[in-house]
Amino acid sequence: MKVVLFCGGLGTRIREYSENIPKPMIPIGHQPILWHVMQYYRQYGHADFVLCLGYKANIIKDFFLNYRPQNFADCVISGFGANVELLSEPDKDWRVTLIDTGIWRNIGERLWAVRDQVRDEEIFLANYSDGLTNCDLDEMVDRFKKSGKIACFMAVRPPLTYHLADIDKDGEVHGIRSSDCSDIWINGGYFLFRREIFDYMREGEELVLEPFRRLIEANQLMAYKHEGFWRSMDTLKDRQALEDLVEQGKMPWRGLHPAKETAKTLVLA
């Protein structure tokens, strides 16, 4: 399956980094978060990527045009750099299509701009490119196929705890409870689509607003509830949390051992 990655946003919530580089190129450990996202898909056998570029597109292009596995692996160099021997298994190859979809487009417009790249795909994957997970992708795909629906997103619990207040129209507070004790689910940014998704889209629309409403009305949208690890990189605090995991050698998004027993599905009628 092809994987569409949205890489063109301005990254305003993490502006300290994105003033100089696009958000997908912000490093987690030695590699950009985009690299981690792509490796996640690669370990499930999906290596054909379509990147929707925009803000600072040239930096992402340069990364792939000048990609050298030895930059991210232990190696032995001889001949003053002419010979390089990798001491670990090199990264498996990707096929990467780079499409400049413009700076100011929203996610829906970016997906619409690359529709010709996935026109022959019965099912394709898509991702915001700024979140990591240990979700069992094979199981998610299998449940989506069996559902017969047109679209699916991974639903996750918010990674941070908030205090939720029950307030009436007069400002009277009737209760306060922790968000981790509430049945709150959010869009985790991991999508599965059949090519019919484009029949539910209109020019200029944001993907998860009007098109998803149409899908819900047609009973064609499902959510895959994932209880395991998930973290998006929206702020510097989020980046530091992911960086800490890498420094500790704990990267839940790597390796084919996801928490299958906690995954559930929820069909939105």
Coordinates of C-alpha atoms in Angstrom, one line a residue, residues 40-207:
Y40 CA 7.3 2.5 11.4
Y41 CA 5.5 1.8 8.1
R42 CA 8.5 0.1 6.6
Q43 CA 8.6 -2.5 9.3
Y44 CA 5.0 -3.5 8.2
G45 CA 6.1 -3.8 4.6
H46 CA 4.9 -0.4 3.3
A47 CA 7.7 1.4 1.6
D48 CA 6.1 3.4 -1.2
F49 CA 5.6 6.9 0.1
V50 CA 4.0 10.1 -1.3
L51 CA 5.2 13.2 0.6
C52 CA 3.0 16.3 0.4
L53 CA 5.5 19.1 0.7
G54 CA 4.9 22.8 1.3
Y55 CA 6.8 24.9 3.9
K56 CA 10.6 24.7 3.3
A57 CA 10.1 21.8 0.8
N58 CA 13.7 22.1 -0.3
I59 CA 15.0 20.9 3.0
I60 CA 13.0 17.7 2.9
K61 CA 14.0 17.2 -0.7
D62 CA 17.7 17.6 0.2
F63 CA 17.3 15.0 2.9
F64 CA 16.3 12.3 0.5
L65 CA 18.5 13.4 -2.4
N66 CA 21.5 13.3 -0.1
Y67 CA 20.4 10.4 2.1
R68 CA 23.3 8.1 3.2
P69 CA 22.6 5.2 5.5
Q70 CA 26.1 5.5 7.0
N71 CA 25.1 8.8 8.5
F72 CA 22.9 6.9 10.9
A73 CA 24.8 3.7 11.5
D74 CA 28.1 2.5 13.0
C75 CA 30.6 2.0 10.3
V76 CA 34.3 1.5 9.3
I77 CA 35.8 4.1 6.9
S78 CA 38.9 3.5 4.8
G79 CA 40.5 5.1 1.8
F80 CA 39.9 8.5 3.3
G81 CA 36.1 8.0 2.9
A82 CA 36.2 6.1 -0.4
N83 CA 35.2 2.9 1.3
V84 CA 32.5 2.5 3.9
E85 CA 31.6 -0.7 5.7
L86 CA 28.4 -0.7 7.7
L87 CA 28.6 -2.6 11.0
S88 CA 24.8 -3.0 11.3
E89 CA 22.2 -3.9 8.8
P90 CA 21.5 -0.9 6.5
D91 CA 18.1 0.7 6.3
K92 CA 15.8 -1.0 3.8
D93 CA 15.1 1.1 0.7
W94 CA 12.1 3.4 0.3
R95 CA 10.4 4.6 -2.8
V96 CA 9.6 8.3 -2.2
T97 CA 7.5 10.6 -4.4
L98 CA 8.0 14.2 -3.5
I99 CA 5.1 16.5 -4.5
D100 CA 5.0 20.3 -3.7
T101 CA 1.4 20.9 -2.7
G102 CA 1.9 24.5 -1.6
I103 CA 2.5 26.3 1.6
W104 CA -1.0 27.5 2.6
R105 CA -3.0 24.4 1.9
N106 CA -4.8 22.4 4.6
I107 CA -4.6 18.6 4.9
G108 CA -7.7 18.0 2.7
E109 CA -6.2 20.1 -0.1
R110 CA -2.9 18.4 0.2
L111 CA -4.6 14.9 -0.1
W112 CA -6.7 16.2 -3.1
A113 CA -3.5 17.4 -4.8
V114 CA -1.9 14.0 -4.8
R115 CA -5.0 12.0 -5.7
D116 CA -3.5 10.9 -9.0
Q117 CA -0.6 9.3 -7.1
V118 CA -3.0 6.9 -5.4
R119 CA -5.7 6.4 -8.1
D120 CA -4.6 2.8 -8.6
E121 CA -4.6 1.9 -4.9
E122 CA -7.7 0.1 -3.6
I123 CA -6.6 1.1 -0.1
F124 CA -3.9 3.6 1.0
L125 CA -2.5 4.9 4.2
A126 CA -2.0 8.5 5.3
N127 CA -0.4 10.3 8.3
Y128 CA 0.2 13.8 9.7
S129 CA 4.0 12.8 10.0
D130 CA 4.3 14.3 13.6
G131 CA 3.2 11.4 15.8
L132 CA 4.6 8.0 16.8
T133 CA 2.8 4.9 18.0
N134 CA 3.2 1.2 18.7
C135 CA -0.2 0.5 17.1
D136 CA -0.5 -2.9 15.4
L137 CA -0.9 -1.7 11.9
D138 CA -1.5 -5.1 10.4
E139 CA -4.5 -5.6 12.7
M140 CA -5.8 -2.1 12.0
V141 CA -5.6 -2.8 8.2
D142 CA -7.3 -6.2 8.6
R143 CA -10.2 -4.8 10.6
F144 CA -10.6 -1.9 8.1
K145 CA -10.7 -4.3 5.2
K146 CA -13.4 -6.5 6.9
S147 CA -15.5 -3.4 7.7
G148 CA -16.0 -2.5 4.1
K149 CA -16.0 1.1 5.0
I150 CA -14.3 3.9 3.1
A151 CA -12.2 5.6 5.8
C152 CA -10.7 4.8 9.2
F153 CA -8.6 6.7 11.7
M154 CA -6.7 5.6 14.8
A155 CA -8.4 6.9 17.9
V156 CA -6.2 7.5 21.0
R157 CA -6.6 8.9 24.5
P158 CA -5.1 12.3 25.1
P159 CA -1.5 11.8 26.4
L160 CA -1.9 14.6 28.9
T161 CA -4.3 14.7 31.8
Y162 CA -6.7 17.6 32.2
H163 CA -9.4 18.5 34.7
L164 CA -12.8 18.5 33.1
A165 CA -15.5 20.7 34.6
D166 CA -19.3 20.2 34.3
I167 CA -20.6 23.7 34.0
D168 CA -24.2 24.8 33.2
K169 CA -25.2 27.9 31.2
D170 CA -25.2 30.1 34.4
G171 CA -21.6 29.2 35.3
E172 CA -22.6 26.8 38.1
V173 CA -20.0 24.0 38.5
H174 CA -21.6 20.6 39.1
G175 CA -18.4 18.6 39.1
I176 CA -14.7 18.2 38.2
R177 CA -13.1 15.0 37.1
S178 CA -9.8 13.9 35.6
S179 CA -9.7 13.4 31.8
D180 CA -8.0 10.0 32.2
C181 CA -11.2 8.8 33.9
S182 CA -13.4 9.9 31.1
D183 CA -14.2 8.2 27.8
I184 CA -12.4 10.8 25.7
W185 CA -10.8 9.8 22.3
I186 CA -9.0 12.0 19.8
N187 CA -7.9 11.6 16.2
G188 CA -4.3 10.1 16.4
G189 CA -3.5 11.1 12.8
Y190 CA -3.0 7.5 11.4
F191 CA -5.5 7.0 8.5
L192 CA -6.7 4.3 6.2
F193 CA -8.6 5.2 3.0
R194 CA -10.2 3.5 0.1
R195 CA -9.9 5.5 -3.1
E196 CA -13.6 6.3 -2.9
I197 CA -12.6 8.9 -0.2
F198 CA -12.2 11.5 -3.0
D199 CA -16.0 11.2 -3.7
Y200 CA -16.6 12.7 -0.3
M201 CA -14.2 15.6 -0.7
R202 CA -14.7 19.0 -2.1
E203 CA -12.1 21.6 -3.1
G204 CA -10.8 23.7 -0.2
E205 CA -12.2 21.5 2.6
E206 CA -10.3 20.3 5.6
L207 CA -10.1 16.5 5.6

